[in-house]
Structure formats: structure tokens, C-alpha cells
Amino acid sequence: MIPTHRFTGSIPALVSPMNEDGSLDLDAFRALLDWHVEEGSGAVVIAGTTGEAPTLSTEEQAALIGLACQHLGGRLPVIAGTGANSTAEAIELASLAENAGAQAQLSVVPYYNKPSQQGMYAHFKAVAEACDLPVILYNVPGRTVADISNDTVLSLADVPGIIGIKDATGEMGRGFDLISRRPEGFLVLSGDDETALALTLLGGDGVISVTANAYPSIMHLMIEDAMHGRLESARRHNARLQKLHRALFVEPNPAPLKWIMARQGRLDNHLRLPLVHLSSTSQSELTRLLEEIG
């Protein structure tokens, strides 16, 4: 198993570039991977929420994960999005990611069917036991409605193969409680850019980030400074992006993000329905923020 310290730092939840006809833009995808190596990202998440995974076919997910592993060639670890609200489907996606060469999987709390804490424990235990791909749990109750408790997370931390959690609640008291009680080596990664600096300063291991797609170097430097106690420098980096963290969710993710990255020349601004292009009002707001960031 790859050491857990390889999954720390600033980790972009990578967008999936698309062509006008809706097909995947693999040339832009390769270029993004190279850019994140150059900018210091700690790893990449492929086929997560920001990558529009709900609209990707199983074949497309496998293609993106496999291409990322092949193109990176070990330069960055690849974490594959594998979550589903069906345990059987989550296991199938985990096997697919393992066969494609991923180094870990990001598995979201089952959404829509609202399982109990016992159901969540049984779900993730089954996923971890079904293959050898390390599991990073993903708690984002704002999307899933279901919310895994810290006690359940810590019980799962004892299951072989479950190596950490992406906590997107943004609740610092909850995050610190988890950090203070976790077993050695269990990762606690922020899933909320607005509070990522705070969680890292409390002892967290970094962030799986939306913002890092567009500003990977600043996010990398902020997390590195935080993890090494360089507080003033970390604060300065965070201050540059703080308004943007929130603005990236002014409309459903990744519509604002893809609009920004298209302005940067990183990709063409195409999404799949039911997501639609950013409204003119939100474009004006983001334009002002980008001018502030420089």
C-alpha cells in the first residue's frame, strides 16, 4: 500500500475538460495534469464531483483514471472518485479504479437513500474489503443529506484499507475532535476551501480542493506554509483567495470554475446537462474578484 503521506498537501479535485459536442477533451486533460505537477499539487482526484462524475459513463471514468495514471507515470498520486449510493456499484467502481492504476479511491457517503450510521459503516467496510485500493472517506452532507459521525469514522479507521477522510462540513470543532482522536496515520483532509487553512493549522493534512484547479500554486504554498508553521505567509496566500473560495459556489460547481479556467486558457468552457453555463451576473462578480487576485 502506498504510504498515506503521499496523499497530503493541496490536492485538486480535477475538472473534466470537454469539447463542444460533450466529449472529453483529453489533450486539455493531459495539459492540466502536467500543470499540476509543475505547480506543486500533492496529488489529483479524478472523476470526483468537480470532475462531473455524475454525468460520466463508467467507460469514461475508467478512461480518465487510466489516462491520468499513464500520463503522470508516478509524478503525482492519482485518487479516483468511486462513490455511489449502491454498495455494489461503489465496489464495481473501486475495482475499475484499481485496474486502471489508481493509488487510492475517494468514496462518498451514500447519497439520497439516507443510510443509518450502521449502514454507512457496513457500506464502507464492504468497499474496503472488496479490493486492495486504499479508501479515503468523503463526507459532504450538503450534497448527500446523510452525515457520517466522527464516532463512525473512527470505527472505520480501524478497518484495514481505510486511510482517511475528506471532511467537507467546514465545522472546525468537529474537525479538531476528529484530529485529536484519530489513530496514527489516519488522514484528515479538508473538503472546504474556505476553512482549509484553519483545519490544516489544527493538525489536518491538507485539502482536496476546488480552488486549486485554477490557482494550484497559491493553494500549494498556503498548505505547505500551514503544515510547516509559517503562519503569516499562509495567511497572506489565503487572503488572496478567500473571496474566490465562496464565489466558486455562487452557481453549481464546476460552472464558475470552468468559466475561470476558460479565461485562463486552460480549457474550453463546456459542461454537461443538467449543469449550464455561468450567468452574466455571476460572470461580472467573478471578473471583479479575478482582477483583485491578479
PDB file of C-alpha atoms in Angstrom:
ATOM      1  CA  MET A   1       0.000   0.000   0.000  1.00  0.00           C
ATOM      2  CA  ILE A   2       1.266   3.474  -0.875  1.00  0.00           C
ATOM      3  CA  PRO A   3       2.211   5.476   2.281  1.00  0.00           C
ATOM      4  CA  THR A   4      -0.562   7.810   3.424  1.00  0.00           C
ATOM      5  CA  HIS A   5       1.795  10.801   3.496  1.00  0.00           C
ATOM      6  CA  ARG A   6       1.665  10.746  -0.313  1.00  0.00           C
ATOM      7  CA  PHE A   7      -1.944  11.982  -0.109  1.00  0.00           C
ATOM      8  CA  THR A   8      -1.280  15.241   1.721  1.00  0.00           C
ATOM      9  CA  GLY A   9      -0.971  18.896   0.738  1.00  0.00           C
ATOM     10  CA  SER A  10      -3.096  20.697  -1.817  1.00  0.00           C
ATOM     11  CA  ILE A  11      -4.950  18.170  -3.956  1.00  0.00           C
ATOM     12  CA  PRO A  12      -7.137  19.483  -6.793  1.00  0.00           C
ATOM     13  CA  ALA A  13     -10.398  17.664  -7.437  1.00  0.00           C
ATOM     14  CA  LEU A  14      -9.723  17.907 -11.153  1.00  0.00           C
ATOM     15  CA  VAL A  15     -12.241  19.192 -13.670  1.00  0.00           C
ATOM     16  CA  SER A  16     -13.033  17.069 -16.722  1.00  0.00           C
ATOM     17  CA  PRO A  17     -12.360  19.223 -19.817  1.00  0.00           C
ATOM     18  CA  MET A  18     -14.948  18.777 -22.557  1.00  0.00           C
ATOM     19  CA  ASN A  19     -15.415  19.607 -26.205  1.00  0.00           C
ATOM     20  CA  GLU A  20     -18.417  21.445 -27.613  1.00  0.00           C
ATOM     21  CA  ASP A  21     -20.083  18.147 -28.531  1.00  0.00           C
ATOM     22  CA  GLY A  22     -19.809  16.944 -24.923  1.00  0.00           C
ATOM     23  CA  SER A  23     -16.962  14.510 -25.498  1.00  0.00           C
ATOM     24  CA  LEU A  24     -13.940  14.554 -23.198  1.00  0.00           C
ATOM     25  CA  ASP A  25     -11.068  16.838 -24.239  1.00  0.00           C
ATOM     26  CA  LEU A  26      -8.167  14.512 -23.479  1.00  0.00           C
ATOM     27  CA  ASP A  27      -5.482  16.888 -24.777  1.00  0.00           C
ATOM     28  CA  ALA A  28      -6.597  19.582 -22.323  1.00  0.00           C
ATOM     29  CA  PHE A  29      -6.784  16.930 -19.590  1.00  0.00           C
ATOM     30  CA  ARG A  30      -3.153  15.893 -20.166  1.00  0.00           C
ATOM     31  CA  ALA A  31      -2.062  19.532 -20.119  1.00  0.00           C
ATOM     32  CA  LEU A  32      -3.822  20.074 -16.780  1.00  0.00           C
ATOM     33  CA  LEU A  33      -2.048  17.078 -15.286  1.00  0.00           C
ATOM     34  CA  ASP A  34       1.353  18.440 -16.361  1.00  0.00           C
ATOM     35  CA  TRP A  35       0.465  21.873 -14.982  1.00  0.00           C
ATOM     36  CA  HIS A  36      -0.384  20.471 -11.551  1.00  0.00           C
ATOM     37  CA  VAL A  37       2.931  18.649 -11.399  1.00  0.00           C
ATOM     38  CA  GLU A  38       4.718  21.930 -12.184  1.00  0.00           C
ATOM     39  CA  GLU A  39       2.649  23.943  -9.685  1.00  0.00           C
ATOM     40  CA  GLY A  40       3.320  21.659  -6.713  1.00  0.00           C
ATOM     41  CA  SER A  41      -0.014  19.897  -6.175  1.00  0.00           C
ATOM     42  CA  GLY A  42       0.246  16.928  -3.823  1.00  0.00           C
ATOM     43  CA  ALA A  43      -1.969  14.529  -5.809  1.00  0.00           C
ATOM     44  CA  VAL A  44      -5.008  14.709  -8.099  1.00  0.00           C
ATOM     45  CA  VAL A  45      -8.570  13.465  -7.702  1.00  0.00           C
ATOM     46  CA  ILE A  46     -10.030  12.169 -10.959  1.00  0.00           C
ATOM     47  CA  ALA A  47     -13.775  11.741 -11.619  1.00  0.00           C
ATOM     48  CA  GLY A  48     -14.958  13.438  -8.458  1.00  0.00           C
ATOM     49  CA  THR A  49     -17.851  15.878  -8.105  1.00  0.00           C
ATOM     50  CA  THR A  50     -15.832  18.721  -9.653  1.00  0.00           C
ATOM     51  CA  GLY A  51     -14.991  16.344 -12.491  1.00  0.00           C
ATOM     52  CA  GLU A  52     -18.743  15.998 -13.202  1.00  0.00           C
ATOM     53  CA  ALA A  53     -18.647  12.310 -12.320  1.00  0.00           C
ATOM     54  CA  PRO A  54     -22.461  12.029 -12.112  1.00  0.00           C
ATOM     55  CA  THR A  55     -22.590  12.742 -15.852  1.00  0.00           C
ATOM     56  CA  LEU A  56     -19.682  10.474 -16.856  1.00  0.00           C
ATOM     57  CA  SER A  57     -20.241   6.937 -18.054  1.00  0.00           C
ATOM     58  CA  THR A  58     -18.377   4.086 -16.376  1.00  0.00           C
ATOM     59  CA  GLU A  59     -16.244   3.792 -19.504  1.00  0.00           C
ATOM     60  CA  GLU A  60     -15.361   7.485 -19.399  1.00  0.00           C
ATOM     61  CA  GLN A  61     -14.409   7.297 -15.732  1.00  0.00           C
ATOM     62  CA  ALA A  62     -12.123   4.343 -16.445  1.00  0.00           C
ATOM     63  CA  ALA A  63     -10.595   6.171 -19.412  1.00  0.00           C
ATOM     64  CA  LEU A  64      -9.837   9.322 -17.405  1.00  0.00           C
ATOM     65  CA  ILE A  65      -8.379   7.426 -14.457  1.00  0.00           C
ATOM     66  CA  GLY A  66      -6.272   5.210 -16.707  1.00  0.00           C
ATOM     67  CA  LEU A  67      -5.043   8.152 -18.770  1.00  0.00           C
ATOM     68  CA  ALA A  68      -4.121  10.120 -15.646  1.00  0.00           C
ATOM     69  CA  CYS A  69      -2.116   7.203 -14.253  1.00  0.00           C
ATOM     70  CA  GLN A  70      -0.379   6.565 -17.558  1.00  0.00           C
ATOM     71  CA  HIS A  71       0.383  10.202 -18.321  1.00  0.00           C
ATOM     72  CA  LEU A  72       1.603  11.080 -14.835  1.00  0.00           C
ATOM     73  CA  GLY A  73       3.774   7.992 -14.617  1.00  0.00           C
ATOM     74  CA  GLY A  74       4.124   8.291 -10.840  1.00  0.00           C
ATOM     75  CA  ARG A  75       4.820  12.035 -10.806  1.00  0.00           C
ATOM     76  CA  LEU A  76       1.661  12.528  -8.705  1.00  0.00           C
ATOM     77  CA  PRO A  77      -0.568  10.006  -6.939  1.00  0.00           C
ATOM     78  CA  VAL A  78      -3.987   9.501  -8.533  1.00  0.00           C
ATOM     79  CA  ILE A  79      -7.064   9.315  -6.298  1.00  0.00           C
ATOM     80  CA  ALA A  80     -10.124   8.023  -8.143  1.00  0.00           C
ATOM     81  CA  GLY A  81     -13.672   9.086  -7.340  1.00  0.00           C
ATOM     82  CA  THR A  82     -15.599   5.860  -6.776  1.00  0.00           C
ATOM     83  CA  GLY A  83     -18.564   6.792  -4.596  1.00  0.00           C
ATOM     84  CA  ALA A  84     -22.114   5.588  -5.147  1.00  0.00           C
ATOM     85  CA  ASN A  85     -25.282   5.164  -3.112  1.00  0.00           C
ATOM     86  CA  SER A  86     -25.361   1.490  -4.068  1.00  0.00           C
ATOM     87  CA  THR A  87     -22.692  -0.547  -2.300  1.00  0.00           C
ATOM     88  CA  ALA A  88     -22.469  -2.951  -5.236  1.00  0.00           C
ATOM     89  CA  GLU A  89     -21.881  -0.054  -7.634  1.00  0.00           C
ATOM     90  CA  ALA A  90     -19.270   1.518  -5.338  1.00  0.00           C
ATOM     91  CA  ILE A  91     -17.409  -1.807  -5.257  1.00  0.00           C
ATOM     92  CA  GLU A  92     -17.605  -2.051  -9.051  1.00  0.00           C
ATOM     93  CA  LEU A  93     -16.189   1.470  -9.433  1.00  0.00           C
ATOM     94  CA  ALA A  94     -13.436   0.711  -6.902  1.00  0.00           C
ATOM     95  CA  SER A  95     -12.404  -2.356  -8.885  1.00  0.00           C
ATOM     96  CA  LEU A  96     -12.441  -0.313 -12.075  1.00  0.00           C
ATOM     97  CA  ALA A  97     -10.192   2.339 -10.488  1.00  0.00           C
ATOM     98  CA  GLU A  98      -7.805  -0.270  -9.117  1.00  0.00           C
ATOM     99  CA  ASN A  99      -7.486  -1.922 -12.518  1.00  0.00           C
ATOM    100  CA  ALA A 100      -6.907   1.467 -14.136  1.00  0.00           C
ATOM    101  CA  GLY A 101      -3.890   2.036 -11.871  1.00  0.00           C
ATOM    102  CA  ALA A 102      -5.138   4.500  -9.245  1.00  0.00           C
ATOM    103  CA  GLN A 103      -3.287   4.708  -5.930  1.00  0.00           C
ATOM    104  CA  ALA A 104      -6.364   5.429  -3.773  1.00  0.00           C
ATOM    105  CA  GLN A 105     -10.106   5.949  -4.018  1.00  0.00           C
ATOM    106  CA  LEU A 106     -12.362   8.725  -2.725  1.00  0.00           C
ATOM    107  CA  SER A 107     -15.677   7.188  -1.684  1.00  0.00           C
ATOM    108  CA  VAL A 108     -18.564   9.480  -0.786  1.00  0.00           C
ATOM    109  CA  VAL A 109     -21.161   8.840   1.910  1.00  0.00           C
ATOM    110  CA  PRO A 110     -24.118   7.183   0.116  1.00  0.00           C
ATOM    111  CA  TYR A 111     -26.496   9.861  -1.068  1.00  0.00           C
ATOM    112  CA  TYR A 112     -30.282  10.025  -1.449  1.00  0.00           C
ATOM    113  CA  ASN A 113     -31.172   6.787   0.376  1.00  0.00           C
ATOM    114  CA  LYS A 114     -30.057   8.262   3.763  1.00  0.00           C
ATOM    115  CA  PRO A 115     -28.449   5.215   5.440  1.00  0.00           C
ATOM    116  CA  SER A 116     -28.071   4.990   9.210  1.00  0.00           C
ATOM    117  CA  GLN A 117     -24.659   5.155  10.893  1.00  0.00           C
ATOM    118  CA  GLN A 118     -24.664   1.353  10.985  1.00  0.00           C
ATOM    119  CA  GLY A 119     -25.498   1.306   7.288  1.00  0.00           C
ATOM    120  CA  MET A 120     -22.650   3.685   6.476  1.00  0.00           C
ATOM    121  CA  TYR A 121     -20.216   1.569   8.474  1.00  0.00           C
ATOM    122  CA  ALA A 122     -21.310  -1.602   6.692  1.00  0.00           C
ATOM    123  CA  HIS A 123     -21.150   0.128   3.294  1.00  0.00           C
ATOM    124  CA  PHE A 124     -17.585   1.394   3.656  1.00  0.00           C
ATOM    125  CA  LYS A 125     -16.359  -1.800   5.297  1.00  0.00           C
ATOM    126  CA  ALA A 126     -17.681  -3.779   2.324  1.00  0.00           C
ATOM    127  CA  VAL A 127     -15.981  -1.404  -0.128  1.00  0.00           C
ATOM    128  CA  ALA A 128     -12.652  -1.622   1.717  1.00  0.00           C
ATOM    129  CA  GLU A 129     -12.771  -5.426   1.886  1.00  0.00           C
ATOM    130  CA  ALA A 130     -13.702  -5.839  -1.778  1.00  0.00           C
ATOM    131  CA  CYS A 131     -10.357  -4.690  -3.216  1.00  0.00           C
ATOM    132  CA  ASP A 132      -6.896  -3.528  -2.207  1.00  0.00           C
ATOM    133  CA  LEU A 133      -7.320   0.124  -3.234  1.00  0.00           C
ATOM    134  CA  PRO A 134      -6.982   2.379  -0.149  1.00  0.00           C
ATOM    135  CA  VAL A 135     -10.182   4.224   0.766  1.00  0.00           C
ATOM    136  CA  ILE A 136     -10.498   7.899   1.651  1.00  0.00           C
ATOM    137  CA  LEU A 137     -13.985   8.526   3.024  1.00  0.00           C
ATOM    138  CA  TYR A 138     -15.816  11.634   1.788  1.00  0.00           C
ATOM    139  CA  ASN A 139     -18.361  13.399   3.965  1.00  0.00           C
ATOM    140  CA  VAL A 140     -20.296  16.191   2.242  1.00  0.00           C
ATOM    141  CA  PRO A 141     -23.748  16.320   3.868  1.00  0.00           C
ATOM    142  CA  GLY A 142     -24.665  19.459   1.927  1.00  0.00           C
ATOM    143  CA  ARG A 143     -24.865  17.246  -1.170  1.00  0.00           C
ATOM    144  CA  THR A 144     -25.628  13.785   0.208  1.00  0.00           C
ATOM    145  CA  VAL A 145     -28.026  14.736   3.076  1.00  0.00           C
ATOM    146  CA  ALA A 146     -26.593  11.770   5.019  1.00  0.00           C
ATOM    147  CA  ASP A 147     -23.876  12.766   7.508  1.00  0.00           C
ATOM    148  CA  ILE A 148     -21.336  10.288   8.881  1.00  0.00           C
ATOM    149  CA  SER A 149     -20.491  10.925  12.532  1.00  0.00           C
ATOM    150  CA  ASN A 150     -16.967  11.193  13.925  1.00  0.00           C
ATOM    151  CA  ASP A 151     -17.561   8.077  16.014  1.00  0.00           C
ATOM    152  CA  THR A 152     -18.449   6.090  12.894  1.00  0.00           C
ATOM    153  CA  VAL A 153     -15.413   7.488  11.057  1.00  0.00           C
ATOM    154  CA  LEU A 154     -13.134   6.434  13.916  1.00  0.00           C
ATOM    155  CA  SER A 155     -14.651   2.945  13.928  1.00  0.00           C
ATOM    156  CA  LEU A 156     -13.955   2.740  10.197  1.00  0.00           C
ATOM    157  CA  ALA A 157     -10.381   3.926  10.783  1.00  0.00           C
ATOM    158  CA  ASP A 158      -9.757   0.504  12.338  1.00  0.00           C
ATOM    159  CA  VAL A 159     -10.830  -1.270   9.133  1.00  0.00           C
ATOM    160  CA  PRO A 160      -7.781  -2.253   7.055  1.00  0.00           C
ATOM    161  CA  GLY A 161      -7.569  -0.200   3.890  1.00  0.00           C
ATOM    162  CA  ILE A 162      -9.487   2.844   5.137  1.00  0.00           C
ATOM    163  CA  ILE A 163      -6.806   5.518   5.397  1.00  0.00           C
ATOM    164  CA  GLY A 164      -8.533   8.867   5.880  1.00  0.00           C
ATOM    165  CA  ILE A 165     -11.426  11.222   5.288  1.00  0.00           C
ATOM    166  CA  LYS A 166     -12.209  14.292   3.225  1.00  0.00           C
ATOM    167  CA  ASP A 167     -14.371  16.392   5.547  1.00  0.00           C
ATOM    168  CA  ALA A 168     -16.383  18.983   3.631  1.00  0.00           C
ATOM    169  CA  THR A 169     -18.539  20.102   6.566  1.00  0.00           C
ATOM    170  CA  GLY A 170     -16.406  23.173   7.290  1.00  0.00           C
ATOM    171  CA  GLU A 171     -17.052  22.672  11.029  1.00  0.00           C
ATOM    172  CA  MET A 172     -13.806  23.341  12.893  1.00  0.00           C
ATOM    173  CA  GLY A 173     -14.894  21.924  16.248  1.00  0.00           C
ATOM    174  CA  ARG A 174     -15.870  18.713  14.569  1.00  0.00           C
ATOM    175  CA  GLY A 175     -12.654  18.638  12.568  1.00  0.00           C
ATOM    176  CA  PHE A 176     -10.463  19.157  15.623  1.00  0.00           C
ATOM    177  CA  ASP A 177     -12.349  16.447  17.520  1.00  0.00           C
ATOM    178  CA  LEU A 178     -11.581  14.035  14.698  1.00  0.00           C
ATOM    179  CA  ILE A 179      -7.932  15.087  14.515  1.00  0.00           C
ATOM    180  CA  SER A 180      -7.478  14.747  18.277  1.00  0.00           C
ATOM    181  CA  ARG A 181      -8.960  11.219  18.391  1.00  0.00           C
ATOM    182  CA  ARG A 182      -7.733   9.690  15.139  1.00  0.00           C
ATOM    183  CA  PRO A 183      -5.277   6.794  15.115  1.00  0.00           C
ATOM    184  CA  GLU A 184      -1.736   7.437  13.925  1.00  0.00           C
ATOM    185  CA  GLY A 185      -1.516   7.737  10.147  1.00  0.00           C
ATOM    186  CA  PHE A 186      -5.224   8.363   9.556  1.00  0.00           C
ATOM    187  CA  LEU A 187      -5.594  11.345   7.226  1.00  0.00           C
ATOM    188  CA  VAL A 188      -7.956  14.242   7.868  1.00  0.00           C
ATOM    189  CA  LEU A 189      -8.249  16.324   4.708  1.00  0.00           C
ATOM    190  CA  SER A 190     -10.406  19.406   4.325  1.00  0.00           C
ATOM    191  CA  GLY A 191     -13.028  19.353   1.605  1.00  0.00           C
ATOM    192  CA  ASP A 192     -13.951  23.006   2.135  1.00  0.00           C
ATOM    193  CA  ASP A 193     -11.596  25.608   0.656  1.00  0.00           C
ATOM    194  CA  GLU A 194     -12.882  28.431   2.855  1.00  0.00           C
ATOM    195  CA  THR A 195     -11.814  26.656   6.054  1.00  0.00           C
ATOM    196  CA  ALA A 196      -8.936  24.546   4.688  1.00  0.00           C
ATOM    197  CA  LEU A 197      -6.265  26.756   6.222  1.00  0.00           C
ATOM    198  CA  ALA A 198      -7.907  26.610   9.654  1.00  0.00           C
ATOM    199  CA  LEU A 199      -8.252  22.816   9.586  1.00  0.00           C
ATOM    200  CA  THR A 200      -4.660  22.382   8.443  1.00  0.00           C
ATOM    201  CA  LEU A 201      -3.411  24.642  11.249  1.00  0.00           C
ATOM    202  CA  LEU A 202      -5.374  22.487  13.707  1.00  0.00           C
ATOM    203  CA  GLY A 203      -3.361  19.483  12.550  1.00  0.00           C
ATOM    204  CA  GLY A 204      -5.098  18.443   9.327  1.00  0.00           C
ATOM    205  CA  ASP A 205      -3.242  17.007   6.365  1.00  0.00           C
ATOM    206  CA  GLY A 206      -4.260  19.434   3.630  1.00  0.00           C
ATOM    207  CA  VAL A 207      -7.199  19.916   1.300  1.00  0.00           C
ATOM    208  CA  ILE A 208      -8.957  18.260  -1.609  1.00  0.00           C
ATOM    209  CA  SER A 209      -9.742  21.482  -3.372  1.00  0.00           C
ATOM    210  CA  VAL A 210     -11.916  23.134  -5.991  1.00  0.00           C
ATOM    211  CA  THR A 211      -9.925  26.397  -5.959  1.00  0.00           C
ATOM    212  CA  ALA A 212      -6.645  24.557  -6.610  1.00  0.00           C
ATOM    213  CA  ASN A 213      -7.858  23.782 -10.127  1.00  0.00           C
ATOM    214  CA  ALA A 214      -7.431  27.429 -11.104  1.00  0.00           C
ATOM    215  CA  TYR A 215      -4.788  28.577  -8.602  1.00  0.00           C
ATOM    216  CA  PRO A 216      -2.716  25.486  -7.765  1.00  0.00           C
ATOM    217  CA  SER A 217       0.486  27.294  -6.832  1.00  0.00           C
ATOM    218  CA  ILE A 218      -1.162  29.614  -4.285  1.00  0.00           C
ATOM    219  CA  MET A 219      -3.080  26.738  -2.691  1.00  0.00           C
ATOM    220  CA  HIS A 220       0.065  24.604  -2.588  1.00  0.00           C
ATOM    221  CA  LEU A 221       2.083  27.362  -0.934  1.00  0.00           C
ATOM    222  CA  MET A 222      -0.688  28.111   1.578  1.00  0.00           C
ATOM    223  CA  ILE A 223      -0.988  24.493   2.704  1.00  0.00           C
ATOM    224  CA  GLU A 224       2.781  23.983   2.775  1.00  0.00           C
ATOM    225  CA  ASP A 225       3.216  27.097   4.912  1.00  0.00           C
ATOM    226  CA  ALA A 226       0.431  25.971   7.253  1.00  0.00           C
ATOM    227  CA  MET A 227       1.882  22.479   7.665  1.00  0.00           C
ATOM    228  CA  HIS A 228       5.314  23.923   8.470  1.00  0.00           C
ATOM    229  CA  GLY A 229       4.176  26.654  10.865  1.00  0.00           C
ATOM    230  CA  ARG A 230       4.735  29.641   8.568  1.00  0.00           C
ATOM    231  CA  LEU A 231       1.567  31.345   9.734  1.00  0.00           C
ATOM    232  CA  GLU A 232       1.942  34.859   8.314  1.00  0.00           C
ATOM    233  CA  SER A 233       2.806  33.589   4.851  1.00  0.00           C
ATOM    234  CA  ALA A 234      -0.073  31.105   4.938  1.00  0.00           C
ATOM    235  CA  ARG A 235      -2.471  33.889   5.904  1.00  0.00           C
ATOM    236  CA  ARG A 236      -1.306  36.075   3.023  1.00  0.00           C
ATOM    237  CA  HIS A 237      -1.876  33.329   0.479  1.00  0.00           C
ATOM    238  CA  ASN A 238      -5.296  32.552   1.928  1.00  0.00           C
ATOM    239  CA  ALA A 239      -6.321  36.223   1.909  1.00  0.00           C
ATOM    240  CA  ARG A 240      -5.745  36.392  -1.854  1.00  0.00           C
ATOM    241  CA  LEU A 241      -8.234  33.584  -2.473  1.00  0.00           C
ATOM    242  CA  GLN A 242     -10.713  33.844   0.405  1.00  0.00           C
ATOM    243  CA  LYS A 243     -13.461  35.622  -1.537  1.00  0.00           C
ATOM    244  CA  LEU A 244     -12.963  33.318  -4.504  1.00  0.00           C
ATOM    245  CA  HIS A 245     -13.428  30.177  -2.370  1.00  0.00           C
ATOM    246  CA  ARG A 246     -17.012  31.236  -1.723  1.00  0.00           C
ATOM    247  CA  ALA A 247     -17.628  32.697  -5.186  1.00  0.00           C
ATOM    248  CA  LEU A 248     -16.792  29.385  -6.834  1.00  0.00           C
ATOM    249  CA  PHE A 249     -20.101  28.132  -5.443  1.00  0.00           C
ATOM    250  CA  VAL A 250     -22.225  31.107  -6.462  1.00  0.00           C
ATOM    251  CA  GLU A 251     -23.674  28.659  -9.009  1.00  0.00           C
ATOM    252  CA  PRO A 252     -23.357  24.862  -9.067  1.00  0.00           C
ATOM    253  CA  ASN A 253     -19.778  23.586  -9.176  1.00  0.00           C
ATOM    254  CA  PRO A 254     -17.935  23.393 -11.581  1.00  0.00           C
ATOM    255  CA  ALA A 255     -19.713  26.028 -13.718  1.00  0.00           C
ATOM    256  CA  PRO A 256     -17.919  29.016 -12.103  1.00  0.00           C
ATOM    257  CA  LEU A 257     -14.621  27.142 -12.070  1.00  0.00           C
ATOM    258  CA  LYS A 258     -14.752  26.145 -15.739  1.00  0.00           C
ATOM    259  CA  TRP A 259     -15.609  29.724 -16.679  1.00  0.00           C
ATOM    260  CA  ILE A 260     -12.490  30.959 -14.853  1.00  0.00           C
ATOM    261  CA  MET A 261     -10.255  28.263 -16.331  1.00  0.00           C
ATOM    262  CA  ALA A 262     -11.523  29.083 -19.820  1.00  0.00           C
ATOM    263  CA  ARG A 263     -10.459  32.699 -19.216  1.00  0.00           C
ATOM    264  CA  GLN A 264      -7.060  31.362 -18.203  1.00  0.00           C
ATOM    265  CA  GLY A 265      -6.832  29.430 -21.472  1.00  0.00           C
ATOM    266  CA  ARG A 266      -6.714  26.048 -19.722  1.00  0.00           C
ATOM    267  CA  LEU A 267      -9.826  24.564 -21.333  1.00  0.00           C
ATOM    268  CA  ASP A 268     -12.954  25.366 -23.308  1.00  0.00           C
ATOM    269  CA  ASN A 269     -15.984  26.303 -21.240  1.00  0.00           C
ATOM    270  CA  HIS A 270     -18.249  23.306 -21.777  1.00  0.00           C
ATOM    271  CA  LEU A 271     -20.350  21.372 -19.246  1.00  0.00           C
ATOM    272  CA  ARG A 272     -22.860  18.551 -19.433  1.00  0.00           C
ATOM    273  CA  LEU A 273     -26.508  18.955 -18.607  1.00  0.00           C
ATOM    274  CA  PRO A 274     -28.052  19.412 -16.133  1.00  0.00           C
ATOM    275  CA  LEU A 275     -25.252  21.923 -15.465  1.00  0.00           C
ATOM    276  CA  VAL A 276     -25.371  25.080 -17.584  1.00  0.00           C
ATOM    277  CA  HIS A 277     -23.030  27.964 -18.284  1.00  0.00           C
ATOM    278  CA  LEU A 278     -22.429  30.672 -15.709  1.00  0.00           C
ATOM    279  CA  SER A 279     -24.935  33.533 -15.762  1.00  0.00           C
ATOM    280  CA  SER A 280     -23.871  37.014 -16.849  1.00  0.00           C
ATOM    281  CA  THR A 281     -24.463  38.341 -13.323  1.00  0.00           C
ATOM    282  CA  SER A 282     -22.086  35.780 -11.815  1.00  0.00           C
ATOM    283  CA  GLN A 283     -19.569  36.420 -14.590  1.00  0.00           C
ATOM    284  CA  SER A 284     -19.425  40.095 -13.608  1.00  0.00           C
ATOM    285  CA  GLU A 285     -18.907  39.199  -9.945  1.00  0.00           C
ATOM    286  CA  LEU A 286     -16.104  36.757 -10.731  1.00  0.00           C
ATOM    287  CA  THR A 287     -14.427  39.196 -13.114  1.00  0.00           C
ATOM    288  CA  ARG A 288     -14.066  41.688 -10.252  1.00  0.00           C
ATOM    289  CA  LEU A 289     -12.594  39.019  -7.982  1.00  0.00           C
ATOM    290  CA  LEU A 290     -10.104  37.863 -10.602  1.00  0.00           C
ATOM    291  CA  GLU A 291      -8.901  41.443 -11.028  1.00  0.00           C
ATOM    292  CA  GLU A 292      -8.296  41.626  -7.261  1.00  0.00           C
ATOM    293  CA  ILE A 293      -6.340  38.355  -7.305  1.00  0.00           C
ATOM    294  CA  GLY A 294      -4.314  39.471 -10.291  1.00  0.00           C
TER     295      GLY A 294
END
